[in-house]
Amino acid sequence: KQEVTQIPAALSVPEGENLVLNCSFTDSAIYNLQWFRQDPGKGLTSLLLIQSSQREQTSGRLNASLDKSSGRSTLYIAASQPGDSATYLCAGPDSNYQLIWGAGTKLIIKP
Amino acid sequence: EPEVTQTPSHQVTQMGQEVILRCVPISNHLYFYWYRQILGQKVEFLVSFYNNEISEKSEIFDDQFSVERPDGSNFTLKIRSTKLEDSAMYFCASSGTHTRRTGELFFGEGSRLTVL
């Protein structure tokens, strides 16, 4: 059964720093992995989707990697800005094609 | 940019009442989903829908729940006889293909359900 874990649960960094958010999953046969952003009380905004055949995806200041052998994905945020403050969630489908979610990392960027 | 829209944004109901949450998926998408997030907890899968029928459902999605695509654009989640524990944010999502393949899911802003 697929399980997804995100560490740390919360992270606070000064503006301008580069940072890495971590996502671990137990089933290495994962088909893909998706990173989302969630602002308080708001919806889920898709940031990046990495297919199982890919190792990286980039969108602007965001770069996501996927290492199936180690069961890990990372989301790299370059030159962080206060507007990046949000909760970041990762999710991947299990064998029944249902998305299994991590609990998220709450990111605070201090001006 | 195409987006998934959900209504209502917030609904307050009395325990035992029926609620219907509505979603308009992205127009050319084929797969539709409902997820929920209880406050402070992980997002949970409820159901997926393809070709006018349920393709997968979780243990949460019992007889209290039903989904329907009444016309070419709307996708609804009905919760019968609501319970206190149904209070949550309900998210609708759609994808052009199944998550097994390329399946990037696009989510709406959510409908917050409060059961009193």
mmCIF file of C-alpha atoms in Angstrom:
data_model
loop_
_atom_site.group_PDB
_atom_site.id
_atom_site.type_symbol
_atom_site.label_atom_id
_atom_site.label_comp_id
_atom_site.label_asym_id
_atom_site.label_seq_id
_atom_site.Cartn_x
_atom_site.Cartn_y
_atom_site.Cartn_z
ATOM 1 C CA LYS A 1 0.000 0.000 0.000
ATOM 2 C CA GLN A 2 1.422 3.346 -1.052
ATOM 3 C CA GLU A 3 2.316 5.749 1.734
ATOM 4 C CA VAL A 4 3.594 9.269 1.222
ATOM 5 C CA THR A 5 5.556 11.212 3.823
ATOM 6 C CA GLN A 6 6.733 14.798 3.796
ATOM 7 C CA ILE A 7 9.459 16.140 6.019
ATOM 8 C CA PRO A 8 9.705 18.689 7.521
ATOM 9 C CA ALA A 9 6.135 19.534 8.469
ATOM 10 C CA ALA A 10 7.071 23.203 8.587
ATOM 11 C CA LEU A 11 9.947 25.303 7.363
ATOM 12 C CA SER A 12 10.765 28.982 7.834
ATOM 13 C CA VAL A 13 13.544 30.627 5.831
ATOM 14 C CA PRO A 14 14.624 34.179 4.991
ATOM 15 C CA GLU A 15 13.676 35.608 1.639
ATOM 16 C CA GLY A 16 16.151 34.913 -1.130
ATOM 17 C CA GLU A 17 17.295 31.520 0.083
ATOM 18 C CA ASN A 18 17.182 28.393 -2.011
ATOM 19 C CA LEU A 19 15.356 25.528 -0.328
ATOM 20 C CA VAL A 20 14.428 21.890 -0.778
ATOM 21 C CA LEU A 21 11.212 20.175 0.248
ATOM 22 C CA ASN A 22 11.201 16.407 0.610
ATOM 23 C CA CYS A 23 8.650 13.751 -0.278
ATOM 24 C CA SER A 24 9.077 10.017 0.347
ATOM 25 C CA PHE A 25 6.935 7.178 -0.966
ATOM 26 C CA THR A 26 6.948 3.470 -0.197
ATOM 27 C CA ASP A 27 5.941 1.911 -3.523
ATOM 28 C CA SER A 28 8.686 2.422 -6.078
ATOM 29 C CA ALA A 29 6.352 1.316 -8.866
ATOM 30 C CA ILE A 30 4.789 4.750 -8.705
ATOM 31 C CA TYR A 31 3.470 5.932 -12.079
ATOM 32 C CA ASN A 32 4.009 9.612 -11.505
ATOM 33 C CA LEU A 33 4.287 12.181 -8.744
ATOM 34 C CA GLN A 34 2.659 15.569 -8.562
ATOM 35 C CA TRP A 35 3.534 18.591 -6.448
ATOM 36 C CA PHE A 36 0.827 21.022 -5.367
ATOM 37 C CA ARG A 37 0.613 24.309 -3.578
ATOM 38 C CA GLN A 38 -2.183 25.086 -1.133
ATOM 39 C CA ASP A 39 -2.794 28.518 0.322
ATOM 40 C CA PRO A 40 -4.775 28.706 3.596
ATOM 41 C CA GLY A 41 -8.414 27.824 3.010
ATOM 42 C CA LYS A 42 -7.844 27.594 -0.711
ATOM 43 C CA GLY A 43 -7.697 24.985 -3.427
ATOM 44 C CA LEU A 44 -4.877 22.790 -4.684
ATOM 45 C CA THR A 45 -2.733 24.319 -7.408
ATOM 46 C CA SER A 46 -0.709 21.901 -9.495
ATOM 47 C CA LEU A 47 2.939 22.920 -9.689
ATOM 48 C CA LEU A 48 4.731 20.072 -11.401
ATOM 49 C CA LEU A 49 4.012 16.535 -12.538
ATOM 50 C CA ILE A 50 6.874 14.066 -12.975
ATOM 51 C CA GLN A 51 6.246 10.882 -14.906
ATOM 52 C CA SER A 52 7.934 7.667 -13.756
ATOM 53 C CA SER A 53 10.189 7.790 -16.828
ATOM 54 C CA GLN A 54 11.443 11.267 -15.951
ATOM 55 C CA ARG A 55 13.959 12.368 -13.369
ATOM 56 C CA GLU A 56 13.258 16.091 -13.309
ATOM 57 C CA GLN A 57 10.732 18.738 -14.213
ATOM 58 C CA THR A 58 11.256 22.479 -14.126
ATOM 59 C CA SER A 59 8.883 25.403 -14.048
ATOM 60 C CA GLY A 60 10.354 28.827 -13.451
ATOM 61 C CA ARG A 61 12.069 28.846 -10.063
ATOM 62 C CA LEU A 62 10.767 25.377 -9.249
ATOM 63 C CA ASN A 63 12.529 22.127 -9.971
ATOM 64 C CA ALA A 64 11.175 18.751 -8.971
ATOM 65 C CA SER A 65 13.115 15.513 -9.067
ATOM 66 C CA LEU A 66 12.021 11.902 -8.814
ATOM 67 C CA ASP A 67 14.187 8.982 -7.713
ATOM 68 C CA LYS A 68 12.089 5.846 -7.789
ATOM 69 C CA SER A 69 14.839 3.580 -6.527
ATOM 70 C CA SER A 70 15.164 5.505 -3.297
ATOM 71 C CA GLY A 71 11.472 6.365 -3.073
ATOM 72 C CA ARG A 72 12.100 10.082 -2.954
ATOM 73 C CA SER A 73 11.069 13.259 -4.682
ATOM 74 C CA THR A 74 12.319 16.751 -3.955
ATOM 75 C CA LEU A 75 10.971 20.171 -4.794
ATOM 76 C CA TYR A 76 13.661 22.795 -5.125
ATOM 77 C CA ILE A 77 12.645 26.444 -4.872
ATOM 78 C CA ALA A 78 15.235 28.950 -5.989
ATOM 79 C CA ALA A 79 15.499 32.503 -4.696
ATOM 80 C CA SER A 80 12.495 32.193 -2.404
ATOM 81 C CA GLN A 81 10.023 35.061 -2.106
ATOM 82 C CA PRO A 82 7.379 35.895 0.524
ATOM 83 C CA GLY A 83 4.740 34.986 -2.069
ATOM 84 C CA ASP A 84 6.027 31.418 -1.993
ATOM 85 C CA SER A 85 4.653 31.029 1.520
ATOM 86 C CA ALA A 86 2.089 28.227 1.398
ATOM 87 C CA THR A 87 1.715 24.546 2.149
ATOM 88 C CA TYR A 88 3.341 22.282 -0.430
ATOM 89 C CA LEU A 89 1.877 18.838 -0.983
ATOM 90 C CA CYS A 90 3.110 15.880 -2.958
ATOM 91 C CA ALA A 91 0.887 13.063 -4.177
ATOM 92 C CA GLY A 92 1.246 9.910 -6.233
ATOM 93 C CA PRO A 93 -1.205 7.280 -7.437
ATOM 94 C CA ASP A 94 -1.390 3.880 -5.778
ATOM 95 C CA SER A 95 -2.047 0.591 -7.550
ATOM 96 C CA ASN A 96 -5.744 1.479 -7.738
ATOM 97 C CA TYR A 97 -4.897 4.811 -9.392
ATOM 98 C CA GLN A 98 -6.013 6.769 -6.357
ATOM 99 C CA LEU A 99 -3.811 9.715 -5.430
ATOM 100 C CA ILE A 100 -2.129 9.196 -2.073
ATOM 101 C CA TRP A 101 -1.104 12.438 -0.410
ATOM 102 C CA GLY A 102 1.561 13.593 1.948
ATOM 103 C CA ALA A 103 0.619 15.758 4.899
ATOM 104 C CA GLY A 104 2.417 18.728 3.386
ATOM 105 C CA THR A 105 5.210 21.091 4.324
ATOM 106 C CA LYS A 106 4.113 24.499 5.534
ATOM 107 C CA LEU A 107 6.609 26.984 4.141
ATOM 108 C CA ILE A 108 7.066 30.481 5.510
ATOM 109 C CA ILE A 109 9.361 32.910 3.723
ATOM 110 C CA LYS A 110 10.362 35.792 5.965
ATOM 111 C CA PRO A 111 10.852 39.171 4.274
ATOM 112 C CA GLU B 1 -6.629 29.425 -18.765
ATOM 113 C CA PRO B 2 -9.156 26.612 -18.297
ATOM 114 C CA GLU B 3 -10.005 25.851 -14.709
ATOM 115 C CA VAL B 4 -12.170 23.650 -12.561
ATOM 116 C CA THR B 5 -14.937 25.570 -10.831
ATOM 117 C CA GLN B 6 -16.837 24.478 -7.746
ATOM 118 C CA THR B 7 -19.996 25.704 -6.051
ATOM 119 C CA PRO B 8 -20.839 26.533 -3.376
ATOM 120 C CA SER B 9 -17.606 27.744 -1.847
ATOM 121 C CA HIS B 10 -19.048 27.193 1.611
ATOM 122 C CA GLN B 11 -22.154 25.394 2.773
ATOM 123 C CA VAL B 12 -23.476 25.052 6.274
ATOM 124 C CA THR B 13 -26.052 22.341 6.879
ATOM 125 C CA GLN B 14 -27.782 20.579 9.712
ATOM 126 C CA MET B 15 -26.934 16.989 10.532
ATOM 127 C CA GLY B 16 -29.164 14.626 8.604
ATOM 128 C CA GLN B 17 -29.699 16.956 5.675
ATOM 129 C CA GLU B 18 -28.687 16.199 2.110
ATOM 130 C CA VAL B 19 -26.156 18.351 0.292
ATOM 131 C CA ILE B 20 -25.100 18.537 -3.314
ATOM 132 C CA LEU B 21 -21.723 19.907 -4.253
ATOM 133 C CA ARG B 22 -21.256 20.965 -7.826
ATOM 134 C CA CYS B 23 -18.268 21.041 -10.111
ATOM 135 C CA VAL B 24 -17.611 22.120 -13.661
ATOM 136 C CA PRO B 25 -14.500 20.263 -14.858
ATOM 137 C CA ILE B 26 -12.218 21.489 -17.614
ATOM 138 C CA SER B 27 -14.220 21.082 -20.779
ATOM 139 C CA ASN B 28 -12.176 18.549 -22.738
ATOM 140 C CA HIS B 29 -11.192 16.402 -19.781
ATOM 141 C CA LEU B 30 -12.306 12.814 -19.528
ATOM 142 C CA TYR B 31 -11.726 11.843 -15.904
ATOM 143 C CA PHE B 32 -13.317 13.405 -12.883
ATOM 144 C CA TYR B 33 -12.566 13.024 -9.204
ATOM 145 C CA TRP B 34 -13.702 14.009 -5.768
ATOM 146 C CA TYR B 35 -11.264 14.325 -2.874
ATOM 147 C CA ARG B 36 -11.797 15.665 0.587
ATOM 148 C CA GLN B 37 -9.652 17.201 3.283
ATOM 149 C CA ILE B 38 -10.768 17.217 6.875
ATOM 150 C CA LEU B 39 -9.274 20.175 8.709
ATOM 151 C CA GLY B 40 -5.705 19.426 9.718
ATOM 152 C CA GLN B 41 -5.612 16.072 7.941
ATOM 153 C CA LYS B 42 -4.333 14.711 4.652
ATOM 154 C CA VAL B 43 -6.245 14.958 1.420
ATOM 155 C CA GLU B 44 -8.202 11.744 0.828
ATOM 156 C CA PHE B 45 -9.480 10.182 -2.370
ATOM 157 C CA LEU B 46 -13.214 9.617 -2.578
ATOM 158 C CA VAL B 47 -14.127 8.595 -6.106
ATOM 159 C CA SER B 48 -13.143 8.730 -9.746
ATOM 160 C CA PHE B 49 -15.552 8.850 -12.649
ATOM 161 C CA TYR B 50 -15.063 8.035 -16.300
ATOM 162 C CA ASN B 51 -17.400 7.388 -19.197
ATOM 163 C CA ASN B 52 -20.448 8.063 -17.055
ATOM 164 C CA GLU B 53 -19.634 5.584 -14.369
ATOM 165 C CA ILE B 54 -17.549 5.219 -11.239
ATOM 166 C CA SER B 55 -14.127 3.767 -12.038
ATOM 167 C CA GLU B 56 -12.666 3.649 -8.520
ATOM 168 C CA LYS B 57 -13.913 4.528 -5.078
ATOM 169 C CA SER B 58 -12.405 4.503 -1.629
ATOM 170 C CA GLU B 59 -13.708 2.964 1.560
ATOM 171 C CA ILE B 60 -14.941 6.404 2.554
ATOM 172 C CA PHE B 61 -17.298 6.498 -0.419
ATOM 173 C CA ASP B 62 -20.107 4.422 1.014
ATOM 174 C CA ASP B 63 -23.828 4.418 0.277
ATOM 175 C CA GLN B 64 -24.133 7.858 1.794
ATOM 176 C CA PHE B 65 -22.320 9.297 -1.197
ATOM 177 C CA SER B 66 -23.183 9.392 -4.869
ATOM 178 C CA VAL B 67 -21.856 11.130 -7.950
ATOM 179 C CA GLU B 68 -23.538 12.134 -11.135
ATOM 180 C CA ARG B 69 -22.787 13.863 -14.382
ATOM 181 C CA PRO B 70 -26.259 15.155 -15.135
ATOM 182 C CA ASP B 71 -25.270 16.967 -18.307
ATOM 183 C CA GLY B 72 -22.223 17.592 -20.452
ATOM 184 C CA SER B 73 -20.599 20.026 -18.080
ATOM 185 C CA ASN B 74 -21.540 19.447 -14.441
ATOM 186 C CA PHE B 75 -20.224 16.801 -12.075
ATOM 187 C CA THR B 76 -21.937 16.537 -8.708
ATOM 188 C CA LEU B 77 -21.288 14.918 -5.362
ATOM 189 C CA LYS B 78 -24.342 14.175 -3.262
ATOM 190 C CA ILE B 79 -24.057 13.442 0.424
ATOM 191 C CA ARG B 80 -27.201 12.023 1.959
ATOM 192 C CA SER B 81 -28.042 12.353 5.639
ATOM 193 C CA THR B 82 -24.926 14.325 6.536
ATOM 194 C CA LYS B 83 -22.992 13.586 9.712
ATOM 195 C CA LEU B 84 -20.757 15.804 11.805
ATOM 196 C CA GLU B 85 -17.705 13.955 10.512
ATOM 197 C CA ASP B 86 -18.585 14.893 6.937
ATOM 198 C CA SER B 87 -17.410 18.418 7.696
ATOM 199 C CA ALA B 88 -14.471 18.947 5.376
ATOM 200 C CA MET B 89 -13.223 20.710 2.281
ATOM 201 C CA TYR B 90 -14.337 18.809 -0.794
ATOM 202 C CA PHE B 91 -12.240 19.150 -3.906
ATOM 203 C CA CYS B 92 -13.240 18.328 -7.428
ATOM 204 C CA ALA B 93 -10.544 17.512 -9.965
ATOM 205 C CA SER B 94 -10.329 16.579 -13.593
ATOM 206 C CA SER B 95 -7.675 15.203 -15.884
ATOM 207 C CA GLY B 96 -7.351 14.624 -19.568
ATOM 208 C CA THR B 97 -6.046 11.133 -18.977
ATOM 209 C CA HIS B 98 -5.954 8.707 -16.098
ATOM 210 C CA THR B 99 -3.387 9.244 -13.345
ATOM 211 C CA ARG B 100 -1.886 5.951 -14.345
ATOM 212 C CA ARG B 101 -0.657 7.466 -17.545
ATOM 213 C CA THR B 102 0.079 11.150 -17.954
ATOM 214 C CA GLY B 103 -2.690 12.222 -15.611
ATOM 215 C CA GLU B 104 -1.981 15.666 -14.283
ATOM 216 C CA LEU B 105 -4.903 16.519 -12.048
ATOM 217 C CA PHE B 106 -6.341 20.008 -11.941
ATOM 218 C CA PHE B 107 -8.287 20.950 -8.862
ATOM 219 C CA GLY B 108 -10.979 23.431 -8.071
ATOM 220 C CA GLU B 109 -10.959 25.861 -5.173
ATOM 221 C CA GLY B 110 -12.978 23.473 -3.042
ATOM 222 C CA SER B 111 -16.331 23.515 -1.295
ATOM 223 C CA ARG B 112 -16.172 23.816 2.463
ATOM 224 C CA LEU B 113 -18.933 21.811 4.108
ATOM 225 C CA THR B 114 -19.809 22.473 7.712
ATOM 226 C CA VAL B 115 -22.272 20.101 9.361
ATOM 227 C CA LEU B 116 -23.838 21.344 12.589
#
